[in-house]
Short mmCIF file of N, CA and C and ligand atoms in Angstrom, two decimals:
data_model
loop_
_atom_site.label_atom_id
_atom_site.label_comp_id
_atom_site.label_asym_id
_atom_site.label_seq_id
_atom_site.Cartn_x
_atom_site.Cartn_y
_atom_site.Cartn_z
N MET A 572 106.69 110.89 102.89
CA MET A 572 106.33 111.77 101.52
C MET A 572 106.10 110.96 100.28
N ILE A 573 106.80 109.48 100.43
CA ILE A 573 106.06 107.69 99.64
C ILE A 573 105.43 107.93 99.54
N ARG A 574 105.41 106.93 101.05
CA ARG A 574 103.88 106.56 102.09
C ARG A 574 102.68 107.83 101.89
N GLN A 575 102.63 109.46 101.27
CA GLN A 575 101.82 109.68 101.59
C GLN A 575 101.42 110.32 99.88
N ARG A 576 102.78 109.61 98.58
CA ARG A 576 101.92 109.63 97.72
C ARG A 576 101.70 108.79 96.56
N GLY A 577 101.82 107.29 97.51
CA GLY A 577 101.12 106.54 97.79
C GLY A 577 99.54 106.44 97.47
N GLN A 578 99.20 107.25 98.51
CA GLN A 578 97.86 106.86 99.97
C GLN A 578 97.12 107.58 98.39
N ARG A 579 98.14 108.81 97.65
CA ARG A 579 96.81 109.49 96.86
C ARG A 579 96.78 108.65 96.18
N THR A 580 97.75 108.30 94.64
CA THR A 580 97.02 106.51 94.61
C THR A 580 95.69 105.99 94.51
N LEU A 581 96.76 105.75 96.01
CA LEU A 581 95.75 104.57 96.56
C LEU A 581 94.17 105.01 96.63
N ARG A 582 94.57 106.21 97.74
CA ARG A 582 93.30 106.29 97.58
C ARG A 582 91.78 106.00 97.23
N PRO A 583 92.11 106.79 95.70
CA PRO A 583 90.68 107.04 94.42
C PRO A 583 90.87 105.43 93.35
N ASN A 584 92.27 104.88 93.70
CA ASN A 584 92.16 104.06 93.07
C ASN A 584 92.03 102.61 93.09
N CYS A 585 92.09 102.22 94.16
CA CYS A 585 92.00 100.90 94.55
C CYS A 585 91.17 100.02 95.99
N SER A 586 90.89 102.20 96.47
CA SER A 586 90.70 101.05 97.87
C SER A 586 89.20 101.05 98.04
N SER A 587 88.30 101.27 97.29
CA SER A 587 86.73 101.23 97.12
C SER A 587 87.10 99.46 97.24
N CYS A 588 87.68 98.28 96.94
CA CYS A 588 87.44 97.84 96.59
C CYS A 588 88.04 96.17 97.18
N HIS A 589 89.56 97.21 98.29
CA HIS A 589 90.82 96.57 98.98
C HIS A 589 90.94 97.29 100.69
N GLY A 590 90.28 96.33 101.38
CA GLY A 590 91.17 97.46 102.69
C GLY A 590 92.46 96.52 102.71
N LYS A 591 93.26 97.41 103.90
CA LYS A 591 94.09 97.79 103.91
C LYS A 591 95.12 97.32 105.52
N ARG A 592 93.80 97.47 105.68
CA ARG A 592 94.40 97.03 107.38
C ARG A 592 93.77 95.62 108.11
N LEU A 593 94.80 95.53 108.25
CA LEU A 593 94.85 93.92 109.20
C LEU A 593 93.46 93.27 109.82
N GLN A 594 92.72 94.16 110.16
CA GLN A 594 91.42 93.92 110.47
C GLN A 594 90.19 93.91 109.67
N ASP A 595 91.14 94.27 108.36
CA ASP A 595 90.35 94.61 107.64
C ASP A 595 89.39 93.04 106.90
N ILE A 596 87.72 92.82 106.42
CA ILE A 596 87.66 91.95 106.06
C ILE A 596 87.61 92.15 104.53
N PRO A 597 87.68 91.07 103.46
CA PRO A 597 88.05 91.54 101.93
C PRO A 597 86.51 92.27 101.67
N ASN A 598 86.30 92.63 100.20
CA ASN A 598 85.60 93.90 99.87
C ASN A 598 85.02 93.46 98.82
N LYS A 599 85.06 94.04 97.57
CA LYS A 599 84.90 93.36 96.27
C LYS A 599 85.64 93.22 95.37
N GLY A 600 88.07 92.93 97.08
CA GLY A 600 88.62 92.79 96.03
C GLY A 600 89.30 91.84 98.01
N PRO A 601 90.82 91.21 97.78
CA PRO A 601 91.21 91.15 98.51
C PRO A 601 92.27 92.54 99.92
N ASN A 602 92.51 91.40 100.67
CA ASN A 602 92.77 91.82 102.39
C ASN A 602 94.34 93.06 101.49
N LEU A 603 94.24 93.99 101.25
CA LEU A 603 96.36 93.73 100.21
C LEU A 603 97.18 94.13 101.96
N TRP A 604 96.85 94.06 103.01
CA TRP A 604 97.50 94.02 104.81
C TRP A 604 98.82 92.92 104.13
N ASN A 605 100.26 92.72 104.17
CA ASN A 605 100.90 91.91 104.40
C ASN A 605 101.81 91.69 102.86
N VAL A 606 100.79 91.94 101.96
CA VAL A 606 100.33 91.94 100.69
C VAL A 606 102.08 91.71 99.88
N VAL A 607 102.69 91.92 99.55
CA VAL A 607 104.16 92.13 99.64
C VAL A 607 105.13 90.31 100.43
N GLY A 608 104.82 90.62 99.91
CA GLY A 608 106.13 88.80 99.97
C GLY A 608 104.78 87.71 100.29
N ARG A 609 103.77 88.07 100.24
CA ARG A 609 102.40 86.97 100.39
C ARG A 609 102.69 86.49 99.34
N ASP A 610 102.31 84.74 99.98
CA ASP A 610 101.78 84.35 98.43
C ASP A 610 100.38 84.71 97.57
N LYS A 611 100.53 84.59 95.92
CA LYS A 611 100.06 85.21 95.80
C LYS A 611 98.44 84.06 95.82
N ALA A 612 97.30 85.18 96.07
CA ALA A 612 95.96 84.07 95.56
C ALA A 612 95.78 83.38 97.52
N SER A 613 95.66 83.90 98.43
CA SER A 613 96.41 83.29 99.20
C SER A 613 95.89 83.44 100.29
N THR A 614 94.44 84.52 100.49
CA THR A 614 93.58 84.96 102.17
C THR A 614 92.24 84.29 101.46
N LYS A 615 91.48 84.69 102.41
CA LYS A 615 90.20 84.48 103.28
C LYS A 615 88.91 84.77 101.77
N PHE A 616 90.27 86.37 101.00
CA PHE A 616 88.81 86.26 99.93
C PHE A 616 88.66 85.14 99.18
N GLY A 617 87.08 85.39 98.07
CA GLY A 617 86.40 84.35 97.60
C GLY A 617 86.73 84.85 96.38
N GLY A 618 86.88 85.34 95.69
CA GLY A 618 86.71 86.14 94.36
C GLY A 618 87.95 85.51 93.88
N TYR A 619 89.03 85.23 93.56
CA TYR A 619 89.94 84.10 92.99
C TYR A 619 89.47 84.62 91.08
N SER A 620 89.91 85.41 90.40
CA SER A 620 90.60 84.01 89.23
C SER A 620 91.11 82.57 88.61
N LYS A 621 90.72 82.27 88.70
CA LYS A 621 92.06 80.77 88.21
C LYS A 621 93.26 81.20 87.40
N THR A 622 93.39 82.47 87.25
CA THR A 622 94.69 82.91 86.05
C THR A 622 95.31 83.64 87.61
N LEU A 623 94.91 84.06 88.32
CA LEU A 623 95.43 84.97 90.19
C LEU A 623 96.01 83.12 90.72
N LEU A 624 95.55 82.64 90.96
CA LEU A 624 95.12 81.39 91.59
C LEU A 624 96.46 80.20 90.29
N ALA A 625 96.92 80.29 89.55
CA ALA A 625 97.78 79.50 89.01
C ALA A 625 98.81 79.76 89.07
N TRP A 626 99.15 81.49 88.84
CA TRP A 626 100.46 82.13 89.24
C TRP A 626 101.61 81.96 90.16
N GLU A 627 102.43 81.20 90.09
CA GLU A 627 103.33 81.08 91.26
C GLU A 627 103.56 81.87 92.09
N GLY A 628 104.43 81.24 93.69
CA GLY A 628 104.89 82.54 93.17
C GLY A 628 104.62 83.35 94.44
N SER A 629 105.80 84.35 95.73
CA SER A 629 104.58 85.19 96.43
C SER A 629 104.24 86.30 95.54
N TRP A 630 104.23 87.45 96.62
CA TRP A 630 104.34 88.69 95.56
C TRP A 630 106.09 89.78 95.31
N THR A 631 106.07 89.94 94.54
CA THR A 631 107.98 90.54 94.72
C THR A 631 107.46 91.21 94.54
N TYR A 632 108.94 92.24 94.68
CA TYR A 632 108.06 93.29 93.82
C TYR A 632 107.93 94.19 92.69
N GLU A 633 109.16 93.21 91.88
CA GLU A 633 108.90 92.51 90.65
C GLU A 633 107.22 92.20 89.62
N ASP A 634 106.56 91.50 90.47
CA ASP A 634 105.30 91.16 89.37
C ASP A 634 104.56 91.30 90.36
N LEU A 635 104.15 92.91 91.74
CA LEU A 635 103.12 93.25 91.90
C LEU A 635 103.61 94.86 90.65
N ASN A 636 105.12 95.28 90.27
CA ASN A 636 105.52 96.18 88.76
C ASN A 636 104.05 95.61 87.85
N ILE A 637 104.47 94.87 87.81
CA ILE A 637 103.50 94.12 85.64
C ILE A 637 102.34 94.05 86.29
N PHE A 638 101.83 93.47 87.29
CA PHE A 638 100.74 92.77 87.45
C PHE A 638 99.21 94.44 87.81
N ILE A 639 100.26 95.25 89.17
CA ILE A 639 99.71 96.83 89.07
C ILE A 639 99.88 97.88 87.53
N ALA A 640 100.10 97.18 87.01
CA ALA A 640 100.67 98.68 85.58
C ALA A 640 99.75 98.40 84.90
N GLY A 641 98.99 97.58 84.28
CA GLY A 641 97.82 97.64 84.05
C GLY A 641 96.78 95.80 84.01
N PRO A 642 96.29 95.51 85.42
CA PRO A 642 95.90 94.00 85.70
C PRO A 642 95.79 93.27 84.22
N THR A 643 94.32 93.40 83.70
CA THR A 643 93.89 92.25 82.17
C THR A 643 94.74 92.71 81.06
N LEU A 644 95.90 93.18 80.75
CA LEU A 644 97.16 94.08 79.49
C LEU A 644 97.79 92.56 80.19
N THR A 645 98.37 92.80 81.32
CA THR A 645 99.47 92.34 81.43
C THR A 645 99.34 90.65 82.18
N THR A 646 98.32 90.14 82.84
CA THR A 646 98.21 89.11 82.88
C THR A 646 96.26 89.18 82.52
N PRO A 647 96.25 88.63 81.71
CA PRO A 647 94.82 88.44 80.95
C PRO A 647 93.73 87.83 81.75
N GLY A 648 92.80 87.92 82.06
CA GLY A 648 92.45 86.24 82.51
C GLY A 648 91.48 87.10 84.64
N VAL A 649 92.61 87.93 85.23
CA VAL A 649 93.01 88.43 86.67
C VAL A 649 91.00 88.93 86.19
N ASN A 650 90.65 89.04 87.31
CA ASN A 650 89.01 88.91 87.61
C ASN A 650 89.84 91.15 88.16
N MET A 651 90.56 91.16 88.23
CA MET A 651 90.65 92.76 88.86
C MET A 651 90.47 94.09 87.36
N ASP A 652 89.25 94.15 86.49
CA ASP A 652 89.04 94.86 85.53
C ASP A 652 89.50 96.21 85.97
N VAL A 653 90.30 97.31 86.39
CA VAL A 653 91.16 98.19 86.94
C VAL A 653 92.25 98.93 85.51
N ARG A 654 92.15 99.86 85.63
CA ARG A 654 93.03 100.57 84.46
C ARG A 654 94.73 100.18 85.52
N GLY A 655 94.89 99.91 87.80
CA GLY A 655 95.39 100.04 87.83
C GLY A 655 96.44 101.32 87.92
N ALA A 656 97.54 101.58 87.38
CA ALA A 656 98.49 102.90 87.94
C ALA A 656 99.07 101.77 86.95
N PRO A 657 99.64 102.45 85.85
CA PRO A 657 99.91 102.20 83.88
C PRO A 657 101.38 103.97 84.51
N ASP A 658 100.78 104.70 85.44
CA ASP A 658 102.13 105.89 85.08
C ASP A 658 102.94 104.78 86.11
N GLU A 659 104.46 104.73 85.44
CA GLU A 659 105.35 104.12 86.41
C GLU A 659 106.04 105.12 87.78
N ASN A 660 105.98 106.16 87.66
CA ASN A 660 105.96 107.13 89.49
C ASN A 660 104.62 106.88 89.89
N ASP A 661 104.01 106.69 89.50
CA ASP A 661 102.11 106.63 90.72
C ASP A 661 102.96 104.87 90.94
N ARG A 662 102.91 103.93 90.26
CA ARG A 662 103.19 102.83 90.42
C ARG A 662 104.30 102.61 91.58
N LEU A 663 105.02 103.22 91.04
CA LEU A 663 106.71 102.95 92.10
C LEU A 663 105.52 103.01 93.70
N ASN A 664 105.01 104.62 94.15
CA ASN A 664 104.79 104.88 95.41
C ASN A 664 103.84 103.92 95.85
N VAL A 665 102.84 103.31 95.35
CA VAL A 665 102.18 102.59 95.44
C VAL A 665 102.76 100.95 96.02
N ILE A 666 103.69 100.24 94.47
CA ILE A 666 104.27 100.32 95.72
C ILE A 666 104.92 100.25 96.52
N ALA A 667 105.21 101.16 96.67
CA ALA A 667 106.35 101.25 98.15
C ALA A 667 104.83 101.76 99.18
N TYR A 668 103.58 102.07 99.20
CA TYR A 668 103.60 102.43 100.08
C TYR A 668 102.93 100.59 100.35
N LEU A 669 102.14 100.55 99.72
CA LEU A 669 101.47 98.22 99.97
C LEU A 669 102.91 97.74 100.82
N ARG A 670 103.85 98.57 100.65
CA ARG A 670 105.21 97.47 100.90
C ARG A 670 105.15 98.45 103.05
N THR A 671 104.86 99.05 102.80
CA THR A 671 104.43 99.31 104.29
C THR A 671 103.17 98.77 105.33
N LEU A 672 102.63 98.64 104.70
CA LEU A 672 101.51 97.93 105.07
C LEU A 672 102.06 96.38 105.60
N SER A 673 102.75 96.63 106.61
CA SER A 673 103.12 94.96 107.03
C SER A 673 103.85 95.40 108.78
N ASP A 674 103.82 94.36 109.78
CA ASP A 674 105.22 94.75 110.72
C ASP A 674 106.02 94.82 111.12
N SER A 675 106.49 94.12 109.61
CA SER A 675 107.62 94.03 109.14
C SER A 675 108.55 94.71 107.61
N PRO A 676 107.95 95.41 107.31
CA PRO A 676 107.99 95.88 105.26
C PRO A 676 109.61 94.69 105.10
N VAL A 677 109.19 93.68 103.51
CA VAL A 677 110.40 93.08 102.58
C VAL A 677 111.38 94.45 102.27
N PRO A 678 112.26 94.15 102.96
CA PRO A 678 113.75 94.52 101.78
C PRO A 678 113.44 95.34 100.26
N LEU A 679 113.71 96.19 100.32
CA LEU A 679 114.09 96.85 99.34
C LEU A 679 115.16 96.11 98.39
N PRO A 680 114.36 95.94 96.76
CA PRO A 680 115.59 95.47 96.77
C PRO A 680 116.94 95.87 96.29
C1 HEC B 2041 87.36 97.73 91.81
C2 HEC B 2041 87.31 96.96 92.91
C3 HEC B 2041 89.24 96.77 91.99
C4 HEC B 2041 90.46 98.32 92.83
C5 HEC B 2041 89.99 98.83 92.27
C6 HEC B 2041 91.71 97.03 92.45
N1 HEC B 2041 91.15 95.69 92.59
FE1 HEC B 2041 92.80 94.59 93.17
N2 HEC B 2041 91.98 93.30 92.64
C7 HEC B 2041 90.63 93.32 93.04
C8 HEC B 2041 90.23 91.52 92.56
C9 HEC B 2041 88.87 91.19 92.55
C10 HEC B 2041 91.65 90.92 92.53
C11 HEC B 2041 91.41 89.69 93.27
C12 HEC B 2041 92.18 89.43 90.83
C13 HEC B 2041 91.56 87.86 90.63
O1 HEC B 2041 92.02 86.97 91.43
O2 HEC B 2041 91.75 87.12 89.26
C14 HEC B 2041 92.12 92.32 92.84
C15 HEC B 2041 93.96 91.86 93.25
C16 HEC B 2041 94.38 92.63 93.63
C17 HEC B 2041 95.95 91.56 94.23
C18 HEC B 2041 96.56 90.82 94.44
C19 HEC B 2041 96.43 90.37 96.01
C20 HEC B 2041 96.47 88.63 97.09
O3 HEC B 2041 95.27 88.48 98.04
O4 HEC B 2041 97.19 87.97 95.61
C21 HEC B 2041 97.23 93.57 94.88
C22 HEC B 2041 98.07 93.55 95.03
C23 HEC B 2041 96.49 93.99 94.27
N3 HEC B 2041 94.92 93.49 93.72
C24 HEC B 2041 96.28 95.67 94.59
C25 HEC B 2041 95.69 96.26 93.85
C26 HEC B 2041 95.70 97.79 93.23
C27 HEC B 2041 96.86 98.84 94.17
C28 HEC B 2041 94.66 98.55 93.14
C29 HEC B 2041 94.88 100.37 93.05
C30 HEC B 2041 96.19 101.19 91.79
C31 HEC B 2041 92.90 97.90 92.67
N4 HEC B 2041 93.97 96.87 93.09
C32 HEC B 2041 92.56 97.91 92.38
C33 HEC B 2041 90.06 94.61 92.43
C34 HEC B 2041 90.12 95.58 92.49
#
């Protein structure tokens, strides 16, 4: 259920730039496979901003929630100039879906 709802938001709003399978090569944005718990800006993607590179730590649910709410609003300077998922329900579904893009999903808080 959550997976389907998350996909419904991800497909039109995120998939044009992001791959989500292990083997996907970076597109206009970095691959999102295993993104939860991953070090920020740490994939082979060449287009990371200084801002994201400087944001310490790995992607926690909390940080994803901040970033995806409105990337350039919450995190000025990032290269992801899109609306993101400003609606809280949408956003939680997207994050719950991102969690499933892993062989060993990070436990929910
Ligand atoms: C127009 C292309 C584009 C779209 C659409 C887009 N992104 Fe991004 N995304 C990017 C770029 C470019 C970056 C790198 C940003 C930076 O370094 O400042 C990024 C970075 C990310 C990251 C951080 C990944 C990492 O390796 O640290 C996450 C998570 C993310 N995007 C999720 C999403 C989600 C969820 C959506 C849909 C709501 C979305 N993106 C829509 C281009 C896009």
